[in-house]
Structures are given as structure tokens and as C-alpha cells.
Coordinates of C-alpha atoms in Angstrom, one line a residue:
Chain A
X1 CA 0.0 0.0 0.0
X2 CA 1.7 3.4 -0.8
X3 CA 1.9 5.5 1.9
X4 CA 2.3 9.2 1.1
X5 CA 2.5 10.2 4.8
X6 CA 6.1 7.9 5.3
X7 CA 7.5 8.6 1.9
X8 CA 7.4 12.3 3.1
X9 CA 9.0 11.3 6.7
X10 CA 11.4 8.7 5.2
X11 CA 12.9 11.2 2.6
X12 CA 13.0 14.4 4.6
X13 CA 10.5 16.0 2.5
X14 CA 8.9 18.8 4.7
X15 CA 12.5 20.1 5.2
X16 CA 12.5 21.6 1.7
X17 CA 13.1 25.4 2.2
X18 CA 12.0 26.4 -1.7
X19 CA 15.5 27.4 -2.2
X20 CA 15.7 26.1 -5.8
X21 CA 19.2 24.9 -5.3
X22 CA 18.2 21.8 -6.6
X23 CA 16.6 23.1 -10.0
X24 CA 19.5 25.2 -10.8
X25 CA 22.4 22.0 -10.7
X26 CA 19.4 19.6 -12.0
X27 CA 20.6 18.1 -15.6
X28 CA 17.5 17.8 -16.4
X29 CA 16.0 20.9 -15.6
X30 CA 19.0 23.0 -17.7
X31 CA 17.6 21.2 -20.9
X32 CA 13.5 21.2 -19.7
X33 CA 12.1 24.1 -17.9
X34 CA 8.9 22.0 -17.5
X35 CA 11.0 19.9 -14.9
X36 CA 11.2 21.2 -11.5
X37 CA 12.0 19.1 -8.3
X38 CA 10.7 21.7 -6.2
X39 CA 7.4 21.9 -8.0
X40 CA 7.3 18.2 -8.2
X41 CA 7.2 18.2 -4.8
X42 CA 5.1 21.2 -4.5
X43 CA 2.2 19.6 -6.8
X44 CA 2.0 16.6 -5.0
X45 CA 2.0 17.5 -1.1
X46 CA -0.6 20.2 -2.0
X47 CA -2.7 17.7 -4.6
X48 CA -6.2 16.6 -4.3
X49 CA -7.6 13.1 -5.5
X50 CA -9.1 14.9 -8.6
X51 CA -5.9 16.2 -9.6
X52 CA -4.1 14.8 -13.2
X53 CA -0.6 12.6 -12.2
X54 CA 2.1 14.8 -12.8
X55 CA 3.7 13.4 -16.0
X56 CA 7.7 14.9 -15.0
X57 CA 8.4 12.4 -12.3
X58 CA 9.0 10.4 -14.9
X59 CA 12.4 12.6 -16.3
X60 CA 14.3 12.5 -13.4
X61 CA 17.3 10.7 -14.0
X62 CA 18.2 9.7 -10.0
X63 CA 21.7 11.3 -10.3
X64 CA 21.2 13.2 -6.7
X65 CA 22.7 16.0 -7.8
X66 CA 19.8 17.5 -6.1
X67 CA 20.7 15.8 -2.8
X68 CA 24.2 16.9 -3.4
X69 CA 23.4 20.4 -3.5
X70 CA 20.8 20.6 -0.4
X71 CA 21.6 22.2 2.5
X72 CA 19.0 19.6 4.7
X73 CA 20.0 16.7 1.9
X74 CA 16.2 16.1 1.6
X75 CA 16.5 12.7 -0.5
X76 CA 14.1 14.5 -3.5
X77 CA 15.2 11.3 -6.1
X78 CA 13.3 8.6 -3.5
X79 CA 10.6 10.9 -3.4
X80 CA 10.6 10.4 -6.8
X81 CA 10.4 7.1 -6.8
X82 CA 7.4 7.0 -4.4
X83 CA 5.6 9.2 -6.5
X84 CA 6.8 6.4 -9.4
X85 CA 5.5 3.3 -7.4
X86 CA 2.4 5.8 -6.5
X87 CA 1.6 6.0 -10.4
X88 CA 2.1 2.8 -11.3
X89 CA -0.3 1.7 -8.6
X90 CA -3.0 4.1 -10.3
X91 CA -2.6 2.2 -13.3
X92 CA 0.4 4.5 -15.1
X93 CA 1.8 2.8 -18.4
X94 CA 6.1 3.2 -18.4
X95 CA 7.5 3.8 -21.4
X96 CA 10.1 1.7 -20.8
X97 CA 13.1 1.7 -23.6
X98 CA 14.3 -0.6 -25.9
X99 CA 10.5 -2.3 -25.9
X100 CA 10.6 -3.2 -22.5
X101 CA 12.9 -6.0 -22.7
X102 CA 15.1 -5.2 -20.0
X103 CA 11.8 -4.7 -17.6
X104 CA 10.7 -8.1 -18.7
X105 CA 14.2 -9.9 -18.2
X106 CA 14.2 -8.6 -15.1
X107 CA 11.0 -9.2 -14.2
X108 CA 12.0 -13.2 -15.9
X109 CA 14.9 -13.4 -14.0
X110 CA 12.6 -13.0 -10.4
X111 CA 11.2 -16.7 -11.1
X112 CA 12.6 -18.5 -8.0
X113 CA 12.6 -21.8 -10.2
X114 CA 14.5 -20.2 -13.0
X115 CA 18.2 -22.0 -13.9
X116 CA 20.2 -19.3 -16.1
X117 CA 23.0 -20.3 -18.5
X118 CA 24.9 -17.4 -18.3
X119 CA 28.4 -18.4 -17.8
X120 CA 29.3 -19.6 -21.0
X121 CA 31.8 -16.3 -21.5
X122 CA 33.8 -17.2 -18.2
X123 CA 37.2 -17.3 -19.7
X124 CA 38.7 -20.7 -18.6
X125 CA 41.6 -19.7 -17.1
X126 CA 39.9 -17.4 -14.5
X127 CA 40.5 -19.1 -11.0
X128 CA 37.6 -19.7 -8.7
X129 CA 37.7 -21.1 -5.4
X130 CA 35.8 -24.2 -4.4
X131 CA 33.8 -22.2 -1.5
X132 CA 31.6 -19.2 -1.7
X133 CA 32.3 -17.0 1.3
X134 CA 33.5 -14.2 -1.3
X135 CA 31.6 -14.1 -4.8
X136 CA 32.0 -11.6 -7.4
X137 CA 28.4 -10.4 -8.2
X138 CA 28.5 -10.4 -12.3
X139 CA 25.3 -8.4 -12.3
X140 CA 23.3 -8.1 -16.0
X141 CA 26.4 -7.6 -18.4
X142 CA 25.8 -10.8 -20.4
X143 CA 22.3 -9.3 -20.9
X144 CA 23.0 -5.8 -21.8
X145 CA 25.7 -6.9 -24.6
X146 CA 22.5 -9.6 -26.4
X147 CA 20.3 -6.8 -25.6
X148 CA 22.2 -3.6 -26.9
X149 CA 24.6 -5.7 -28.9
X150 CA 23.3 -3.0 -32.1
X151 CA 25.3 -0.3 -30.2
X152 CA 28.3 -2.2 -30.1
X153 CA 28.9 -2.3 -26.2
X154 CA 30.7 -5.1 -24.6
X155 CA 30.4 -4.8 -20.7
X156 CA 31.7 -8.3 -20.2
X157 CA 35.0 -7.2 -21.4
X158 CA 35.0 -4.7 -18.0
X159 CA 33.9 -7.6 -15.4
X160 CA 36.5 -10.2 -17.4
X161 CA 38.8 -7.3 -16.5
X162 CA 38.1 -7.0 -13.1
X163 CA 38.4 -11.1 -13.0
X164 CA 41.6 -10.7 -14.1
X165 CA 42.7 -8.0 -11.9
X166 CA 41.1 -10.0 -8.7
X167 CA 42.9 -13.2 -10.1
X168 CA 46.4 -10.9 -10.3
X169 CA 46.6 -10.1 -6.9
X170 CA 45.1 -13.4 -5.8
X171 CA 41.8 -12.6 -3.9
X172 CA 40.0 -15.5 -3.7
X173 CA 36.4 -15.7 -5.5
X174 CA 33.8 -17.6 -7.0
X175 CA 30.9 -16.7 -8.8
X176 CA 27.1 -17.7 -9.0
X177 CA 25.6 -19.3 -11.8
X178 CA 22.3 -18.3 -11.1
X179 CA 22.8 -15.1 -9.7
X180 CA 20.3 -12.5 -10.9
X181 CA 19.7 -8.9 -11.2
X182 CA 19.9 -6.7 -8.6
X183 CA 17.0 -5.2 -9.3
X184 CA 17.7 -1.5 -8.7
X185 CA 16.1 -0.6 -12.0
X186 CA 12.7 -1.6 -11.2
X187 CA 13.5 0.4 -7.6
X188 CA 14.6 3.3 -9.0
X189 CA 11.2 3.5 -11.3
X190 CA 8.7 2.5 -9.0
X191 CA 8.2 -1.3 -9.4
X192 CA 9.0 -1.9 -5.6
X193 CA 6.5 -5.4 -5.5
X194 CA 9.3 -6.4 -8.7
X195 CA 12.8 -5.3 -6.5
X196 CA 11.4 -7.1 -3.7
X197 CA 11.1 -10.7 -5.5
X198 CA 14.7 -10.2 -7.0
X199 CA 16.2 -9.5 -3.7
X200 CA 14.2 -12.2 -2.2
X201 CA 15.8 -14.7 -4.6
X202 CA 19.1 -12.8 -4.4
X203 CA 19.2 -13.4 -0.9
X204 CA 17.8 -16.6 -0.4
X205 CA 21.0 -18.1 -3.2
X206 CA 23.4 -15.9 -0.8
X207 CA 22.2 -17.7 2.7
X208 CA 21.8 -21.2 1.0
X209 CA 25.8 -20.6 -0.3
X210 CA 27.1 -18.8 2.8
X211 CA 27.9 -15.8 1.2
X212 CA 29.9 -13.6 3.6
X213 CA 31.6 -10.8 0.8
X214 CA 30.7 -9.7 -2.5
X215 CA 32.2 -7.7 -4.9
X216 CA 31.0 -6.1 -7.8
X217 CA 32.2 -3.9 -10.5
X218 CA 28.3 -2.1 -11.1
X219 CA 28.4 0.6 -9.0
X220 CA 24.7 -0.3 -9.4
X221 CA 25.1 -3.8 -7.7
X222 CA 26.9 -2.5 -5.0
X223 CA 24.7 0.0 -4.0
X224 CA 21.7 -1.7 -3.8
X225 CA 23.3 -4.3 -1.8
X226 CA 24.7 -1.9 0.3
X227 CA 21.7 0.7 0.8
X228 CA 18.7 -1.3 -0.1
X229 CA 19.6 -5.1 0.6
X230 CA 20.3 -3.9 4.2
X231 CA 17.0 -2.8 4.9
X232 CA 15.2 -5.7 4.2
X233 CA 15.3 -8.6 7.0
X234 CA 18.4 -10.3 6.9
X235 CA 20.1 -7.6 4.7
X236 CA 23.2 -6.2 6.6
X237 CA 25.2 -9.5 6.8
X238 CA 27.0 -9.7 3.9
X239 CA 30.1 -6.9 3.4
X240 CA 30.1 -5.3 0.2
X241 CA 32.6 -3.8 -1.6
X242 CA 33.5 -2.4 -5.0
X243 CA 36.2 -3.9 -7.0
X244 CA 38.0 -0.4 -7.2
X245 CA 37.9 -0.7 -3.0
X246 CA 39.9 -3.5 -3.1
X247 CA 42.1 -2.8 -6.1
X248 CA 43.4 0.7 -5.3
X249 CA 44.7 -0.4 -1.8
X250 CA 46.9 -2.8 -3.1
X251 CA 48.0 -0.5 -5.5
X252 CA 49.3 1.9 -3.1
X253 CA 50.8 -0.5 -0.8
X254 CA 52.9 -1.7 -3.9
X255 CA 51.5 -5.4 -4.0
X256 CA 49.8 -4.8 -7.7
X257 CA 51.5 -2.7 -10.3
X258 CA 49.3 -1.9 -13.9
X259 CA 51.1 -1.7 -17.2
X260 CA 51.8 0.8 -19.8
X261 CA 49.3 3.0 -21.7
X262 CA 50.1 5.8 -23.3
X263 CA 46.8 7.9 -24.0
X264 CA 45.0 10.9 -22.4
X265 CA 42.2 9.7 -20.5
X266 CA 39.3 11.3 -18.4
X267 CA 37.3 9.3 -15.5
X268 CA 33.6 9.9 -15.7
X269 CA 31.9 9.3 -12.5
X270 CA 28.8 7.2 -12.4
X271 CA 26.5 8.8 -10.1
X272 CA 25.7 5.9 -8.2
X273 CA 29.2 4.9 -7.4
X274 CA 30.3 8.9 -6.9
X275 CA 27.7 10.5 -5.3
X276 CA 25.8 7.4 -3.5
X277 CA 28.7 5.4 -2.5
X278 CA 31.0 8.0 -2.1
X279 CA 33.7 6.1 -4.4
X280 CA 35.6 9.3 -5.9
X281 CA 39.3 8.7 -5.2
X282 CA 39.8 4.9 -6.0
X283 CA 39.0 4.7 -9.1
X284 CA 41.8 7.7 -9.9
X285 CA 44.2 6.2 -7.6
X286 CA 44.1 3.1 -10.3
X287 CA 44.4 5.6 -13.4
X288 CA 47.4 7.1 -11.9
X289 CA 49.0 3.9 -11.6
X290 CA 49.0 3.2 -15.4
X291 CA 51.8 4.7 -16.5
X292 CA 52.0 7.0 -19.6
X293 CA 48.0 7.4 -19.0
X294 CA 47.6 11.3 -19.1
X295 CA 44.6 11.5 -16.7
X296 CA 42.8 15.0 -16.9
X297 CA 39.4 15.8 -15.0
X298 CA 36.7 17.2 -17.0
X299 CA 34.7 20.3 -16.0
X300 CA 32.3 18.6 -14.1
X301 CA 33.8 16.0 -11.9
X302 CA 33.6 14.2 -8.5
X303 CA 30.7 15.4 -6.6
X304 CA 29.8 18.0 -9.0
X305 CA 30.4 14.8 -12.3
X306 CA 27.3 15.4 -15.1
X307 CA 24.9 12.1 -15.5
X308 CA 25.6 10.0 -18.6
X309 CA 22.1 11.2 -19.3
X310 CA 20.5 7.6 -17.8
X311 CA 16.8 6.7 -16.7
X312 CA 16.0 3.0 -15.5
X313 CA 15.2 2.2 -19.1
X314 CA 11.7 4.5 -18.6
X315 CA 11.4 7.7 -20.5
X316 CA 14.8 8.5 -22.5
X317 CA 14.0 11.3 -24.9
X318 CA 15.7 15.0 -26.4
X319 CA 16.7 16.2 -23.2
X320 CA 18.0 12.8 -22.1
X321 CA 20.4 13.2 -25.1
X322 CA 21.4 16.9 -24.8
X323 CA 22.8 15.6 -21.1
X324 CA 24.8 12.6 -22.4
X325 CA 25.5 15.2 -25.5
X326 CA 27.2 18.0 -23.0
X327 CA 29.1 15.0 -21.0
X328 CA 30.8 14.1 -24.2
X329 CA 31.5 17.3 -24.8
X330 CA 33.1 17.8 -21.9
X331 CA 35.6 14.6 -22.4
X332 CA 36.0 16.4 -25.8
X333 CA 36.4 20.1 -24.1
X334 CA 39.9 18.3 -22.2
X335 CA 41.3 16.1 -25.1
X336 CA 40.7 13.1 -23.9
X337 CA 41.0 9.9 -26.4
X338 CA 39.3 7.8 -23.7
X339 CA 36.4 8.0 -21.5
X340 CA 36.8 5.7 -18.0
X341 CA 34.4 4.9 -16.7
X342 CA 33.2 1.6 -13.9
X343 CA 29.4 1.6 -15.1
X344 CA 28.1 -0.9 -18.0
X345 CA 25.4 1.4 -17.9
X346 CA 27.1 5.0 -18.3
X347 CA 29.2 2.9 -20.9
X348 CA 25.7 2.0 -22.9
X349 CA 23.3 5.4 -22.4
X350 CA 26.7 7.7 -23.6
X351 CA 27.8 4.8 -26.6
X352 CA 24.1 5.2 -27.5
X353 CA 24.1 8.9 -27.9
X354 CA 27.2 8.2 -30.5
X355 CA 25.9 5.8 -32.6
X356 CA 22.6 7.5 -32.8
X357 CA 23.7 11.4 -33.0
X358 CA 23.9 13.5 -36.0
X359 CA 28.0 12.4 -36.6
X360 CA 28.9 15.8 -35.2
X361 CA 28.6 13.7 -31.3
X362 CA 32.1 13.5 -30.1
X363 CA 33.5 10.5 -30.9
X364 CA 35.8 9.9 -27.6
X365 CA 36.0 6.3 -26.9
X366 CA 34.0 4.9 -24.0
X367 CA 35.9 1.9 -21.8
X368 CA 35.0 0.4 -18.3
X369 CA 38.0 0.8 -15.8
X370 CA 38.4 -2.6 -15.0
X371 CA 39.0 -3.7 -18.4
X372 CA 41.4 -0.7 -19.4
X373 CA 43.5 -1.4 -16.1
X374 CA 43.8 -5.3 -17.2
X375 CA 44.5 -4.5 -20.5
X376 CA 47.6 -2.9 -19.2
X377 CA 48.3 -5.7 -17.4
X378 CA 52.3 -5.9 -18.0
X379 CA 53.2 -9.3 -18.3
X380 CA 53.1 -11.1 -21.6
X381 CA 50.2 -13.1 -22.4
X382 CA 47.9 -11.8 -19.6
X383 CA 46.6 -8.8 -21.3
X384 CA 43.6 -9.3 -22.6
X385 CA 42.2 -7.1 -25.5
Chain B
X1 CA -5.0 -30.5 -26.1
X2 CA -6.0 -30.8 -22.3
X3 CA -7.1 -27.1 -21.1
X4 CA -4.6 -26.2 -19.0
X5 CA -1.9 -26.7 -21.7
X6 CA 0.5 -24.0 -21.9
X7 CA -0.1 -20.7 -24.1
X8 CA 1.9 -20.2 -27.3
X9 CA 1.7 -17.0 -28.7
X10 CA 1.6 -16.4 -32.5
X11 CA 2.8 -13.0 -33.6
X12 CA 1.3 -13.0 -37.2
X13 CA 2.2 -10.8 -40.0
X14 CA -1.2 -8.8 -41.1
X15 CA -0.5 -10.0 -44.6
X16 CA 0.9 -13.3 -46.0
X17 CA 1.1 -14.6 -41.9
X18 CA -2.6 -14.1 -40.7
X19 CA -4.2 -15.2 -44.3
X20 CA -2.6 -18.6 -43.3
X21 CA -4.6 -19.0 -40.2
X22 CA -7.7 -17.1 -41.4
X23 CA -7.3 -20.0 -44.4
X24 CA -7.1 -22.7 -42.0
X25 CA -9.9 -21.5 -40.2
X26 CA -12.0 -21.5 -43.2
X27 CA -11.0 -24.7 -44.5
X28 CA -12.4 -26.2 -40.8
X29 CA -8.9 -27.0 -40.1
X30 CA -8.1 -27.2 -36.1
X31 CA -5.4 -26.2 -34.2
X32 CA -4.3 -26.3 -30.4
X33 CA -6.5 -24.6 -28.1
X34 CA -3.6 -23.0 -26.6
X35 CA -2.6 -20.7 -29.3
X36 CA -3.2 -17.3 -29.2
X37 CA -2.8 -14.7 -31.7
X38 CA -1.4 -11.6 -31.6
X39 CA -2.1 -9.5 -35.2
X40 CA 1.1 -7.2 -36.0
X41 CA 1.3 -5.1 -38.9
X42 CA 4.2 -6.5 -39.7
X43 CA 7.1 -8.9 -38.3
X44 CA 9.6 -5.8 -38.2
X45 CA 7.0 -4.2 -35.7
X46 CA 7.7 -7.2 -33.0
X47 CA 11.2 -6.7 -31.2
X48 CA 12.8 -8.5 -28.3
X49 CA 10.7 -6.3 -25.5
X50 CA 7.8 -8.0 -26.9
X51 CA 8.7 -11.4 -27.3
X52 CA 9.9 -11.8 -23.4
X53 CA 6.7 -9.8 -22.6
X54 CA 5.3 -12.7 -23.6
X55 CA 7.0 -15.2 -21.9
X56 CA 6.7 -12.9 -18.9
X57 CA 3.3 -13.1 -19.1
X58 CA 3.8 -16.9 -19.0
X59 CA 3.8 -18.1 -22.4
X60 CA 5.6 -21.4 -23.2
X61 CA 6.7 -20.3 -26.8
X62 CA 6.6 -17.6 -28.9
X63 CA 5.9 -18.1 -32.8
X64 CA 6.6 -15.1 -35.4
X65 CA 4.8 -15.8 -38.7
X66 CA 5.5 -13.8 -41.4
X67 CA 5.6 -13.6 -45.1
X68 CA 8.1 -15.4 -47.3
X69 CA 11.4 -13.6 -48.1
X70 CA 10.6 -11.2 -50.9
X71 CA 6.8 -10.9 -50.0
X72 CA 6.5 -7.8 -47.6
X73 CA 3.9 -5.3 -47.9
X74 CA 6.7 -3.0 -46.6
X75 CA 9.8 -4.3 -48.5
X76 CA 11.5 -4.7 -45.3
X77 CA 11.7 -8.6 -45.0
X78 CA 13.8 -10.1 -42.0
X79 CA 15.8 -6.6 -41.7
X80 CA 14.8 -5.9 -38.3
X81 CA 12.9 -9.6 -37.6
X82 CA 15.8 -11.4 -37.8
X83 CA 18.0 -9.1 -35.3
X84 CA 15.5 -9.4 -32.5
X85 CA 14.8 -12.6 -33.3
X86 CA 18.4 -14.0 -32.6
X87 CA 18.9 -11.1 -30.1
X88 CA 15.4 -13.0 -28.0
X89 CA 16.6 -16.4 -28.8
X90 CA 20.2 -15.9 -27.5
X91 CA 18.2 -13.8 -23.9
X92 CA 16.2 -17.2 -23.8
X93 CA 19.5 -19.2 -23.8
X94 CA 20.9 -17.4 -20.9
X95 CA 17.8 -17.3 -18.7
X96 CA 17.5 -21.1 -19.3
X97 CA 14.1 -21.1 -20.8
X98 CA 15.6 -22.7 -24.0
X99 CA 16.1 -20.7 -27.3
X100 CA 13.9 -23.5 -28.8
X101 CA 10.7 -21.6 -27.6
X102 CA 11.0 -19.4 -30.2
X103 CA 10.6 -19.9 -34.1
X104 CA 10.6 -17.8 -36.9
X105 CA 8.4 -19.2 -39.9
X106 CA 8.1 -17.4 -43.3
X107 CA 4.9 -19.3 -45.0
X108 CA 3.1 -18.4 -48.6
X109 CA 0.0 -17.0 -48.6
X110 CA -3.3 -18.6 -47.5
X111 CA -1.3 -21.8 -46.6
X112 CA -3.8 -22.9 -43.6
X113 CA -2.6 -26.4 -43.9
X114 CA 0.9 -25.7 -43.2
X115 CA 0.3 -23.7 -40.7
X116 CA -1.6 -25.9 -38.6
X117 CA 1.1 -28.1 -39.7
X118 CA 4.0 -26.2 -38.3
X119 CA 1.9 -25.2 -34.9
X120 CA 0.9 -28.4 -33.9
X121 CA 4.9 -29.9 -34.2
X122 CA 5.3 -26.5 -32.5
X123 CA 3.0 -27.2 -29.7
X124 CA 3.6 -30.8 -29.2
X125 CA 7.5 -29.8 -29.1
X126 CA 6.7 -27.1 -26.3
X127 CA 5.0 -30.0 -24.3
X128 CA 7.7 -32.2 -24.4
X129 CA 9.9 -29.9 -23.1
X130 CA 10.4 -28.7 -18.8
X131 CA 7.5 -26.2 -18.3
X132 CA 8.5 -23.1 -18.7
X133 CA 6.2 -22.0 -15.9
X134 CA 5.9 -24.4 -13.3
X135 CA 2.0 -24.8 -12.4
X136 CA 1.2 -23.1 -9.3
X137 CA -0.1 -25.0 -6.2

């Protein structure tokens, strides 16, 4: 049942002062002066049943760049999505992208009895250890390169990387072969009855194989683990970590050392990893350990780092585009031949905006970390390509 | 058929692909019970999203009929159908359903014989195989 009275008390709601911080560093609202959090907000605490659902919840691209910005950090994006599950209960139809496949996947992968075949790319000579206490978490990347294969993205290539790298400096792993998705997308746009049955499953494979540590290369993944897994019953056993947590440590102590590469490259920050895990400085302490990589930061960076222009797969339109448009622009703007960054879906929503613009997009090449540290991977035979 | 047999869903081309069926329903022809038809304007209209709708939705196969190769209304042919249609069948593959429950037939026009033909092995191939939906309790 949605509850509109602990949506406002869970996300700090009432504190909003009607600054308008928010709207001024909102992507969304540069491009589309329709879009307002405030208003959002606004519309809804003073609505009436009779009133018409308010059709911009459905642009916000959860980047919390809002949350960033406000002085009482009132969570506005989880609002958001309360307003989303609120809709959906009244009977709203997503438009979901790419025909809804990755909604229905999803929603597929939530059948308890369900037996996946999705390790047939696990290169053979990644090591795997007998037990299960640590897993690496795969998440959807064998989907997303069937599904957006036309687009030319391979996100396997970045977890094969962060195998590799985890294999290097000998952390021991295995993986699941029925794992399935996280579910943060249906979260994130409203289909909370649809998150639940994926963590449920999720969960229940964890307890029945004693999982004690996961790691994950989706900044996605990890959150959810971290911020939603642990609020469910059961949630806050398991440790979580992101695979540039436990990479750059060993960097700096000396007990890993990357290869050569010698290009200019810029680190795009995936909102969910920067500005929801707080993960800003580890995956630059790996860049700086390539050597010959010529890292530069682009205008927007860190806290402050532009969206790739994303939505849950709902709702990607002209103004979606004009955000991931300006992001390459600003990899452009500082020179860079390569654009880093650790999310398959940053990689997929900016890669989309270049194979689908006018030719004048710019044409920076887009690589997950993982798989652009292993590539440098110095000793013969080892880097993969 | 019993009742409670499993759904396959027919995507049908408006054109060569639904004359078949409307030809086999003329001719007093029968086919499983369990099929249901969905009428497209074309195949290049049905993409991946829709196919695993379908299965989400609990079908146990997924048939797209369509016009034979040179045929179109739209001269588009298997352009875009036969993308999505490996793109669907490699997605059932990893999810373990089995890339089997998907087919791709081109027939000729009005051919209500080999239709029912092709839907019936179809059908009788889906029930040999694991539900893909287990029967709930």
C-alpha cells in the first residue's frame, strides 16, 4: 500500500526550504524548464484526488545532484520514486526503452525456479575457489551486450577485467551461476512489488551458499546491496565492496602494479558509485597507476560529475540526449582519447548517444575501468584485448 | 489439447502470416487450443521487449509468422525480424528457458494447412519440453 505520509517522513521531505538549489544544478532541468523538483514536490504535497498525475516524475534521471546540492540533503530522487510506485499503482503505463525487454528480463529473472545459462563467456583460465564465502556479483552484463549488442557495447570485457585484476593479486572468488539482477532498476522506477522478488531470490542463493563478501564492479550492484539489501530482514550480513575498493589499496601499498598505456584519458563518474557510494578517489588512484595514462578531470567532476544522461530504461527522450551530448562534450572540451568509466550502464546510455547522433557527437572512446587497467596488465600473455 | 496446456503466442504478420490462419480457419482445419494470436502489422513491428513480454506473461513459446522472403507489404523482409529474433533467442538461452521456444516461420499465402502443420509440431514440441512456468499450487 503506498503510503504518502512515510514517503514524506522517510525522505526528509517537509524540510525543503523552496531554495531552488536543486533546480539550478538539475541536468535535467538545464535542458527542460517543464522539470522542477521543487514543484514536483510542490504539486504533490498540495494535490487533491481529482488532480491529473504529474507526468515529469517520470524525467528524473536519480543522479542526486539535487541531494548533493541541499543544504538539509532532503532525498528528492526517493521521493521520486514514491511518487513512481504511487503511479504505477494508479494504473500509469512506463514507457520503458528498448520495448521493455530489460523490464521483462528482469521481471523473468525473479522466477525462483528459473536456472540461467549465463556463464558460457567465463574465460577458462579465471581461478575460482571451491567455496563461496566471497563471490564476485556479475550483475546483467551478459544481458545488456545480447540486448544492446546493435550499439556495439561489450560490458563483459570490463567484469572479465576485473576477473583478471582480482585473479592478479590473488583474492580469492567464486561466482554464481544463477545469480540474478539486482533489481535497482525496477526500484529506481517504482516497481518496488518487482525489487522485492529479486532480492528475495538474491538473498535466499546468498544464505543457501554462505555468502559472507561480495564484490561487484556495477556501481549499481553495490549500492543496492549496500543501501537497499540492508534494509530488508536479513540484509546487513553480507560486506560489500566495489572492486575499485579493493584494487586501489593494493595498488598503493605496492603489491599490484598496472602496465603501460600511453593515452590521455578522463574518469567519468557514475552517479551511483560517486555521489551514492561516495567512491571518488579509487578509481583515480588506479588511473594514476597506469603509466604513460595522461589523466585530466573534465569540468564537471567528483561530486559536481554530469549524468551519462540515464533513466531505469523508462522515458529517454531530447533532453536525455542533450545531457549525455554535453558529458561528451566535456571529455572532448579536455582532449581526452578515452572515456573511463566503472558503469556498464554509463558505458551504454553515452555509446548510444554516439551511434545514434547526427556524426557531429564526439566520438571519444568509451571503456570500463576494470578492463582498461587489465589491458595494461604488463606481463606477456595476460593482457587481454 | 487438455485445457490447462500451456499458451503459445503467435505473432502474425497482417498479410501473408494471418491469411494462413484465417485459411485454415476456413477450411475447418483445427489447431491447439492453446494458441493465441497476436495481429502485427508487420514482423519488423515485434522486437525482443515483446517477445519476453510474452513469456513474462507466462507463455511457453513464442511463434513469429510472417511472409516469405521477398513478399513484404513493406519491402523490409527479415531486416529488423531477424536481429530481435536472434537477439530474443540468444536472452532465452541465458535465462535457461531454451532458445527452442522461439521460431521464426516465413509461409506463402493462405497456406492454412501448413500452418496448422508447423503449430501443432510446434505445440507438441513445447509439451515435451520442462514447463517453462511451473503450475502453481
Amino acid at each position: 500500500m503506498f503510503d504518502i505520509e512515510r514517503e514524506i517522513s522517510d525522505t526528509k521531505i517537509r524540510l525543503c526550504l523552496d531554495c531552488g538549489k536543486c533546480t539550478v544544478v538539475c541536468p535535467i532541468a538545464q535542458h527542460d524548464s517543464e522539470f522542477n523538483p521543487r514543484l514536483i514536490v510542490q504539486r504533490r504535497l498540495t494535490q487533491n484526488s481529482s488532480n491529473p498525475q504529474d507526468e515529469t516524475i517520470w524525467e528524473c534521471l536519480s543522479c542526486y545532484m539535487c541531494v548533493e546540492r541541499c543544504n538539509y540533503r532532503v532525498k528528492f530522487p526517493e521521493f521520486i520514486h514514491g511518487l513512481r510506485a504511487e503511479a504505477l499503482a494508479e494504473g500509469a503505463q512506463l514507457q520503458c526503452t528498448r520495448g521493455g525487454a530489460l523490464q521483462a528480463l528482469q521481471h523473468l529473472m525473479a522466477r525462483e525456479e528459473l536456472q540461467q545459462d549465463r556463464l558460457n563467456w567465463l574465460p577458462q583460465d579465471i581461478e575460482l575457489t571451491e567455496q563461496y564465502d566471497t563471490i564476485f556479483f556479475v550483475g546483467c552484463a551478459p544481458y545488456f551486450d545480447i540486448v544492446f549488442s546493435d550499439l556495439e557495447v561489450n560490458t563483459l570485457k570490463g567484469v572479465e577485467g576485473a576477473l583478471r585484476l582480482l585473479n592478479r593479486v590473488q583474492v580469492p572468488f567464486n561466482i554464481l551461476a544463477n545469480e540474478r539482477c539486482c533489481g535497482r532498476d525496477l526500484l529506481l522506477q517504482g516497481d518496488r512489488e518487482g525489487f522485492l522478488a529479486l532480492a528475495r531470490v538474491n538473498m535466499e542463493e546468498f544464505e543457501r551458499r554462505g555468502v559472507k563478501k561480495i564484490i561487484t564492479n556495477c556501481p549499481e550492484c553495490h549500492y543496492t546491496f549496500k543501501a537497499d539489501y540492508a534494509k530488508l530482514p536479513g540484509g546487513t550480513a553480507i560486506e560489500v565492496a566495489h572492486l575499485t575498493e579493493v584494487i586501489a589499496p593494493l595498488l598503493q601499498s605496492g603489491e599490484l602494479s598496472l602496465g603501460e598505456l600511453e593515452k590521455r584519458a578522463t574518469y567519468h563518474d557514475p552517479c551511483t558509485l560517486g555521489r551514492c557510494s561516495r567512491i571518488f578517489d579509487e578509481p583515480r588512484h588506479i588511473l594514476a597507476a597506469v603509466a604513460g595514462l595522461d589523466v585530466v578531470e573534465m569540468e564537471q567532476s567528483r561530486e559536481k560529475a554530469l549524468c551519462c544522461g540515464a533513466s531505469p530504461w523508462v522515458y529517454c527522450g531530447a533532453v536525455n540526449r542533450e545531457v549525455q551530448e554535453q558529458r561528451l562534450a566535456q571529455a572532448e572540451a579536455v582532449g581526452a582519447d578515452i572515456l573511463v568509466t566503472s558503469c556498464p550502464k554509463c558505458q551504454i546510455h553515452l555509446r548510444c548517444c554516439q551511434k545514434s547522433g547526427d556524426g557531429t557527437v564526439p566520438r571519444v572512446e568509451i571503456q570500463d575501468l576494470a578492463y582498461l587497467a587489465a589491458r595494461s596488465l604488463d606481463s606477456g600473455g595476460e593482457a587481454i584485448d | 489439447m487438455s485445457r490447462s496446456a500451456a499458451h503459445l503466442v503467435v505473432f502474425a504478420c497482417n498479410w501473408d502470416g494471418l491469411t494462413c490462419i484465417e485459411a485454415a480457419a476456413q477450411a475447418g482445419l483445427s489447431y491447439p487450443a492453446s494458441v493465441r494470436v497476436v495481429r502485427v502489422s508487420c514482423l519488423s513491428r515485434v522486437h525482443q521487449g515483446l517477445i519476453l513480454k510474452a513469456f513474462e506473461l507466462g507463455a511457453a513459446g513464442v511463434m513469429l509468422l510472417g511472409c516469405k522472403p521477398g513478399n513484404c507489404q513493406f519491402d523490409v523482409d527479415a531486416r529488423y525480424i531477424a536481429g530481435e529474433y536472434e537477439k530474443a533467442r540468444m536472452l532465452l538461452r541465458l535465462l535457461g528457458l531454451g532458445e527452442e521456444r522461439l521460431v521464426l516461420c516465413h509461409m506463402a499465402r493462405s497456406d492454412g494447412s501448413g500452418f496448422v502443420k508447423q503449430v501443432a509440431t510446434f505445440a507438441q514440441e513445447i509439451e515435451q519440453m520442462q514447463p517453462a512456468v511451473p503450475a502453481r499450487a
